[in-house]
Amino acid sequence: MTSWAVAVITMLVAVVPVTRERLTRFAVLTGLSVTAANARQVIDHFAGLRRWRLIALTLAAPLACLTDDPFYLVLGWCAVSVFRNVRLPARVLHAHDDARIYRGAWLLGLGGAAVAGGHLLTDQGATPARLAHSAIVVIVAAAVPLAARELSARPTPEALDDMTRAELAIGLWSTRTLYLAGTVIVLSGALLTPGRPPKHDLPEYSMPKSFPRQTAVFTTVKEYKKPTCPWVDQIDDPCRSWLVNGRPFPQAAPYIIGKGGAPRPAPFVRSPDKRAVVYLDRHDRRMVYQDARGVHHLTGSLADTAVPTPTFAGQSRYVALAKDGAQITDTTTWSTVSVPGAQQVHDLNGSGIVVTTASQVLVLDRRGKARMSLPIKEIKNVPEDTYHLRPDGSRFVVIRGREMRVESFDPGTGKRVSSVTPRFPGDDFLDIGLGWSKQGPFLVRGYESERVYYLDLATGRLWRRER
């Protein structure tokens, strides 16, 4: 692309017609007085020079573009000044005094081109492009002296009229241009090289991944432990891997790197029935659900800062991924529901979903449509509120951690149905809610005794469940 652009620019410059300023500069440099008798002779000289240069460039430009070799553009521009006068008839030879300076420059340039060309041929070898350059340089080196013989002729003093003065000026100008053009050609032939395709940078070195590519399998996850070694990336050591049933679980990422903090263990959650786990894949950085049947990907590839927090719900049937919005997946049908703005999923069953946003508690139906909402009451240094939705969706229970109070709501209307404070025996008090029992009543647990009680949501009465 660069060669074509340069070729087009060169052609546009060559197309520019001979200007008055150029003729004036010629007259000043040669000391010629332009008259009506010799003006046409001067104009014809430069017009012919321009015409032959265009012809040469028309042939050289495609060759330069096809070979990606800028030398041919230089040759096309300068060749006319060298070869135009080679075939002129010989005249009486009288060297121009001013030509000696240009001849010295030509000889220096020719010597430099010979040294540089010889070094490059020795160093880079005789490539086709380099041999073509060398052949052209030899031809120009032979042509310049021949053309200089013809241009060095000078009329005798008694024959000086306007026409001969113009011819003398043109000869002096052409001699100067001949030596300069020849010098440019031989130097560029020796120094310019064809364009070469850029070398592709070698990939940055990275340590080979030493952890195994096989996938650990299980039937039941009896126990699991997080990595215990300090964070080191891609090192195959049991203490740097999650352990499932006492063995390394190599497919799970051990750590993630967040913004502005030290690496922390990657998410790894076991289902309540101990038959499945959800984790961040070590290789492709996707959230993965795995059980005895195999692996199911829950997300695409994630940056560490976008890794969500996973939770199981609904008797291990549902998996919720929360991070600036929640994605809930049914592991039976693999259908998903998205809840924008959700920061945490608290409860989930066949009748609805309970989530919290930055400012609200939302009770949603299974399609993600809001049924009711409550403002969040955040108080520092007190237990957080917990939320429970009845499996049939008819009641929503909020356990206020500060007041040890249990409130129930009708999700259909959003109205509070009851608010009770359970009275535990002795010095015991409310710890957590455990949801609804199979028999129907709501279950709670005492903090000191860790005993489980049935709770009447309407009256606050407690009684022990039968074993």
PDB file of N, CA and C in Angstrom, residues 59-112:
ATOM      1  N   LEU A  59       6.538   3.549 -16.971  1.00  0.00           N
ATOM      2  CA  LEU A  59       7.070   2.186 -16.996  1.00  0.00           C
ATOM      3  C   LEU A  59       7.613   1.758 -15.628  1.00  0.00           C
ATOM      4  N   ALA A  60       8.194   2.703 -14.893  1.00  0.00           N
ATOM      5  CA  ALA A  60       8.862   2.356 -13.636  1.00  0.00           C
ATOM      6  C   ALA A  60       7.884   2.203 -12.479  1.00  0.00           C
ATOM      7  N   ALA A  61       6.801   2.999 -12.451  1.00  0.00           N
ATOM      8  CA  ALA A  61       5.886   2.977 -11.300  1.00  0.00           C
ATOM      9  C   ALA A  61       5.244   1.599 -11.087  1.00  0.00           C
ATOM     10  N   PRO A  62       4.673   0.964 -12.120  1.00  0.00           N
ATOM     11  CA  PRO A  62       4.116  -0.379 -11.876  1.00  0.00           C
ATOM     12  C   PRO A  62       5.167  -1.382 -11.407  1.00  0.00           C
ATOM     13  N   LEU A  63       6.394  -1.274 -11.960  1.00  0.00           N
ATOM     14  CA  LEU A  63       7.447  -2.188 -11.545  1.00  0.00           C
ATOM     15  C   LEU A  63       7.798  -1.973 -10.070  1.00  0.00           C
ATOM     16  N   ALA A  64       7.845  -0.696  -9.645  1.00  0.00           N
ATOM     17  CA  ALA A  64       8.145  -0.402  -8.238  1.00  0.00           C
ATOM     18  C   ALA A  64       7.057  -0.932  -7.314  1.00  0.00           C
ATOM     19  N   CYS A  65       5.787  -0.828  -7.739  1.00  0.00           N
ATOM     20  CA  CYS A  65       4.684  -1.300  -6.900  1.00  0.00           C
ATOM     21  C   CYS A  65       4.638  -2.824  -6.830  1.00  0.00           C
ATOM     22  N   LEU A  66       4.868  -3.478  -7.954  1.00  0.00           N
ATOM     23  CA  LEU A  66       4.793  -4.938  -7.970  1.00  0.00           C
ATOM     24  C   LEU A  66       5.936  -5.575  -7.194  1.00  0.00           C
ATOM     25  N   THR A  67       7.107  -4.955  -7.227  1.00  0.00           N
ATOM     26  CA  THR A  67       8.260  -5.503  -6.506  1.00  0.00           C
ATOM     27  C   THR A  67       8.446  -4.884  -5.130  1.00  0.00           C
ATOM     28  N   ASP A  68       7.618  -3.875  -4.815  1.00  0.00           N
ATOM     29  CA  ASP A  68       7.748  -3.141  -3.550  1.00  0.00           C
ATOM     30  C   ASP A  68       9.162  -2.600  -3.389  1.00  0.00           C
ATOM     31  N   ASP A  69       9.708  -2.063  -4.522  1.00  0.00           N
ATOM     32  CA  ASP A  69      11.098  -1.606  -4.553  1.00  0.00           C
ATOM     33  C   ASP A  69      11.118  -0.134  -4.971  1.00  0.00           C
ATOM     34  N   PRO A  70      11.390   0.803  -4.055  1.00  0.00           N
ATOM     35  CA  PRO A  70      11.373   2.238  -4.391  1.00  0.00           C
ATOM     36  C   PRO A  70      12.494   2.656  -5.335  1.00  0.00           C
ATOM     37  N   PHE A  71      13.509   1.813  -5.515  1.00  0.00           N
ATOM     38  CA  PHE A  71      14.625   2.175  -6.396  1.00  0.00           C
ATOM     39  C   PHE A  71      14.146   2.462  -7.814  1.00  0.00           C
ATOM     40  N   TYR A  72      13.126   1.744  -8.276  1.00  0.00           N
ATOM     41  CA  TYR A  72      12.683   1.928  -9.662  1.00  0.00           C
ATOM     42  C   TYR A  72      11.995   3.276  -9.866  1.00  0.00           C
ATOM     43  N   LEU A  73      11.404   3.838  -8.811  1.00  0.00           N
ATOM     44  CA  LEU A  73      10.859   5.198  -8.922  1.00  0.00           C
ATOM     45  C   LEU A  73      11.994   6.212  -9.074  1.00  0.00           C
ATOM     46  N   VAL A  74      13.071   6.028  -8.295  1.00  0.00           N
ATOM     47  CA  VAL A  74      14.239   6.908  -8.432  1.00  0.00           C
ATOM     48  C   VAL A  74      14.827   6.789  -9.826  1.00  0.00           C
ATOM     49  N   LEU A  75      14.927   5.567 -10.332  1.00  0.00           N
ATOM     50  CA  LEU A  75      15.472   5.347 -11.676  1.00  0.00           C
ATOM     51  C   LEU A  75      14.594   6.005 -12.735  1.00  0.00           C
ATOM     52  N   GLY A  76      13.281   5.857 -12.609  1.00  0.00           N
ATOM     53  CA  GLY A  76      12.386   6.464 -13.587  1.00  0.00           C
ATOM     54  C   GLY A  76      12.477   7.976 -13.615  1.00  0.00           C
ATOM     55  N   TRP A  77      12.664   8.573 -12.447  1.00  0.00           N
ATOM     56  CA  TRP A  77      12.746  10.031 -12.382  1.00  0.00           C
ATOM     57  C   TRP A  77      14.070  10.552 -12.956  1.00  0.00           C
ATOM     58  N   CYS A  78      15.162   9.857 -12.665  1.00  0.00           N
ATOM     59  CA  CYS A  78      16.492  10.372 -13.015  1.00  0.00           C
ATOM     60  C   CYS A  78      17.047   9.833 -14.332  1.00  0.00           C
ATOM     61  N   ALA A  79      16.487   8.772 -14.876  1.00  0.00           N
ATOM     62  CA  ALA A  79      17.084   8.122 -16.035  1.00  0.00           C
ATOM     63  C   ALA A  79      17.139   9.027 -17.254  1.00  0.00           C
ATOM     64  N   VAL A  80      16.140   9.893 -17.420  1.00  0.00           N
ATOM     65  CA  VAL A  80      16.105  10.758 -18.605  1.00  0.00           C
ATOM     66  C   VAL A  80      17.317  11.671 -18.631  1.00  0.00           C
ATOM     67  N   SER A  81      17.690  12.210 -17.461  1.00  0.00           N
ATOM     68  CA  SER A  81      18.844  13.117 -17.403  1.00  0.00           C
ATOM     69  C   SER A  81      20.143  12.407 -17.741  1.00  0.00           C
ATOM     70  N   VAL A  82      20.181  11.081 -17.531  1.00  0.00           N
ATOM     71  CA  VAL A  82      21.402  10.325 -17.824  1.00  0.00           C
ATOM     72  C   VAL A  82      21.436   9.858 -19.265  1.00  0.00           C
ATOM     73  N   PHE A  83      20.369   9.248 -19.748  1.00  0.00           N
ATOM     74  CA  PHE A  83      20.393   8.562 -21.046  1.00  0.00           C
ATOM     75  C   PHE A  83      19.958   9.445 -22.217  1.00  0.00           C
ATOM     76  N   ARG A  84      19.390  10.600 -21.952  1.00  0.00           N
ATOM     77  CA  ARG A  84      18.887  11.421 -23.064  1.00  0.00           C
ATOM     78  C   ARG A  84      20.009  11.913 -23.949  1.00  0.00           C
ATOM     79  N   ASN A  85      21.172  12.152 -23.376  1.00  0.00           N
ATOM     80  CA  ASN A  85      22.256  12.751 -24.141  1.00  0.00           C
ATOM     81  C   ASN A  85      23.332  11.756 -24.557  1.00  0.00           C
ATOM     82  N   VAL A  86      23.113  10.477 -24.312  1.00  0.00           N
ATOM     83  CA  VAL A  86      24.136   9.500 -24.668  1.00  0.00           C
ATOM     84  C   VAL A  86      24.313   9.419 -26.174  1.00  0.00           C
ATOM     85  N   ARG A  87      23.240   9.588 -26.946  1.00  0.00           N
ATOM     86  CA  ARG A  87      23.306   9.372 -28.390  1.00  0.00           C
ATOM     87  C   ARG A  87      23.461  10.674 -29.183  1.00  0.00           C
ATOM     88  N   LEU A  88      23.682  11.778 -28.521  1.00  0.00           N
ATOM     89  CA  LEU A  88      23.850  13.028 -29.258  1.00  0.00           C
ATOM     90  C   LEU A  88      25.102  12.957 -30.128  1.00  0.00           C
ATOM     91  N   PRO A  89      25.119  13.622 -31.271  1.00  0.00           N
ATOM     92  CA  PRO A  89      26.323  13.607 -32.114  1.00  0.00           C
ATOM     93  C   PRO A  89      27.500  14.270 -31.416  1.00  0.00           C
ATOM     94  N   ALA A  90      28.658  13.737 -31.649  1.00  0.00           N
ATOM     95  CA  ALA A  90      29.852  14.280 -31.005  1.00  0.00           C
ATOM     96  C   ALA A  90      30.195  15.654 -31.547  1.00  0.00           C
ATOM     97  N   ARG A  91      30.704  16.482 -30.663  1.00  0.00           N
ATOM     98  CA  ARG A  91      31.111  17.821 -31.060  1.00  0.00           C
ATOM     99  C   ARG A  91      32.556  18.051 -30.625  1.00  0.00           C
ATOM    100  N   VAL A  92      33.017  19.259 -30.858  1.00  0.00           N
ATOM    101  CA  VAL A  92      34.352  19.626 -30.388  1.00  0.00           C
ATOM    102  C   VAL A  92      34.313  19.679 -28.865  1.00  0.00           C
ATOM    103  N   LEU A  93      35.221  18.975 -28.212  1.00  0.00           N
ATOM    104  CA  LEU A  93      35.143  18.823 -26.767  1.00  0.00           C
ATOM    105  C   LEU A  93      35.890  19.931 -26.060  1.00  0.00           C
ATOM    106  N   HIS A  94      35.142  20.680 -25.270  1.00  0.00           N
ATOM    107  CA  HIS A  94      35.727  21.676 -24.367  1.00  0.00           C
ATOM    108  C   HIS A  94      34.967  21.544 -23.055  1.00  0.00           C
ATOM    109  N   ALA A  95      35.652  21.122 -22.008  1.00  0.00           N
ATOM    110  CA  ALA A  95      34.962  20.857 -20.741  1.00  0.00           C
ATOM    111  C   ALA A  95      34.465  22.139 -20.119  1.00  0.00           C
ATOM    112  N   HIS A  96      33.247  22.109 -19.605  1.00  0.00           N
ATOM    113  CA  HIS A  96      32.720  23.206 -18.815  1.00  0.00           C
ATOM    114  C   HIS A  96      33.482  23.297 -17.508  1.00  0.00           C
ATOM    115  N   ASP A  97      33.898  24.514 -17.166  1.00  0.00           N
ATOM    116  CA  ASP A  97      34.615  24.673 -15.903  1.00  0.00           C
ATOM    117  C   ASP A  97      33.753  24.302 -14.702  1.00  0.00           C
ATOM    118  N   ASP A  98      32.443  24.699 -14.752  1.00  0.00           N
ATOM    119  CA  ASP A  98      31.553  24.426 -13.622  1.00  0.00           C
ATOM    120  C   ASP A  98      31.256  22.938 -13.457  1.00  0.00           C
ATOM    121  N   ALA A  99      31.494  22.140 -14.516  1.00  0.00           N
ATOM    122  CA  ALA A  99      31.160  20.723 -14.455  1.00  0.00           C
ATOM    123  C   ALA A  99      32.125  19.947 -13.578  1.00  0.00           C
ATOM    124  N   ARG A 100      33.280  20.498 -13.271  1.00  0.00           N
ATOM    125  CA  ARG A 100      34.268  19.755 -12.498  1.00  0.00           C
ATOM    126  C   ARG A 100      33.748  19.447 -11.083  1.00  0.00           C
ATOM    127  N   ILE A 101      33.028  20.381 -10.499  1.00  0.00           N
ATOM    128  CA  ILE A 101      32.501  20.160  -9.140  1.00  0.00           C
ATOM    129  C   ILE A 101      31.527  18.988  -9.147  1.00  0.00           C
ATOM    130  N   TYR A 102      30.615  19.005 -10.147  1.00  0.00           N
ATOM    131  CA  TYR A 102      29.609  17.940 -10.214  1.00  0.00           C
ATOM    132  C   TYR A 102      30.252  16.599 -10.583  1.00  0.00           C
ATOM    133  N   ARG A 103      31.288  16.669 -11.408  1.00  0.00           N
ATOM    134  CA  ARG A 103      31.982  15.436 -11.769  1.00  0.00           C
ATOM    135  C   ARG A 103      32.665  14.829 -10.544  1.00  0.00           C
ATOM    136  N   GLY A 104      33.239  15.695  -9.681  1.00  0.00           N
ATOM    137  CA  GLY A 104      33.844  15.194  -8.442  1.00  0.00           C
ATOM    138  C   GLY A 104      32.809  14.542  -7.533  1.00  0.00           C
ATOM    139  N   ALA A 105      31.622  15.175  -7.432  1.00  0.00           N
ATOM    140  CA  ALA A 105      30.557  14.588  -6.614  1.00  0.00           C
ATOM    141  C   ALA A 105      30.123  13.237  -7.186  1.00  0.00           C
ATOM    142  N   TRP A 106      30.056  13.177  -8.524  1.00  0.00           N
ATOM    143  CA  TRP A 106      29.675  11.918  -9.172  1.00  0.00           C
ATOM    144  C   TRP A 106      30.675  10.814  -8.866  1.00  0.00           C
ATOM    145  N   LEU A 107      31.971  11.120  -8.954  1.00  0.00           N
ATOM    146  CA  LEU A 107      32.986  10.103  -8.701  1.00  0.00           C
ATOM    147  C   LEU A 107      32.955   9.634  -7.244  1.00  0.00           C
ATOM    148  N   LEU A 108      32.730  10.566  -6.309  1.00  0.00           N
ATOM    149  CA  LEU A 108      32.620  10.175  -4.906  1.00  0.00           C
ATOM    150  C   LEU A 108      31.399   9.280  -4.678  1.00  0.00           C
ATOM    151  N   GLY A 109      30.276   9.687  -5.281  1.00  0.00           N
ATOM    152  CA  GLY A 109      29.070   8.871  -5.139  1.00  0.00           C
ATOM    153  C   GLY A 109      29.230   7.503  -5.753  1.00  0.00           C
ATOM    154  N   LEU A 110      29.890   7.423  -6.924  1.00  0.00           N
ATOM    155  CA  LEU A 110      30.103   6.136  -7.573  1.00  0.00           C
ATOM    156  C   LEU A 110      30.997   5.242  -6.722  1.00  0.00           C
ATOM    157  N   GLY A 111      32.036   5.828  -6.131  1.00  0.00           N
ATOM    158  CA  GLY A 111      32.902   5.033  -5.260  1.00  0.00           C
ATOM    159  C   GLY A 111      32.152   4.539  -4.026  1.00  0.00           C
ATOM    160  N   GLY A 112      31.345   5.430  -3.413  1.00  0.00           N
ATOM    161  CA  GLY A 112      30.565   5.012  -2.250  1.00  0.00           C
ATOM    162  C   GLY A 112      29.566   3.925  -2.592  1.00  0.00           C
TER     163      GLY A 112
END
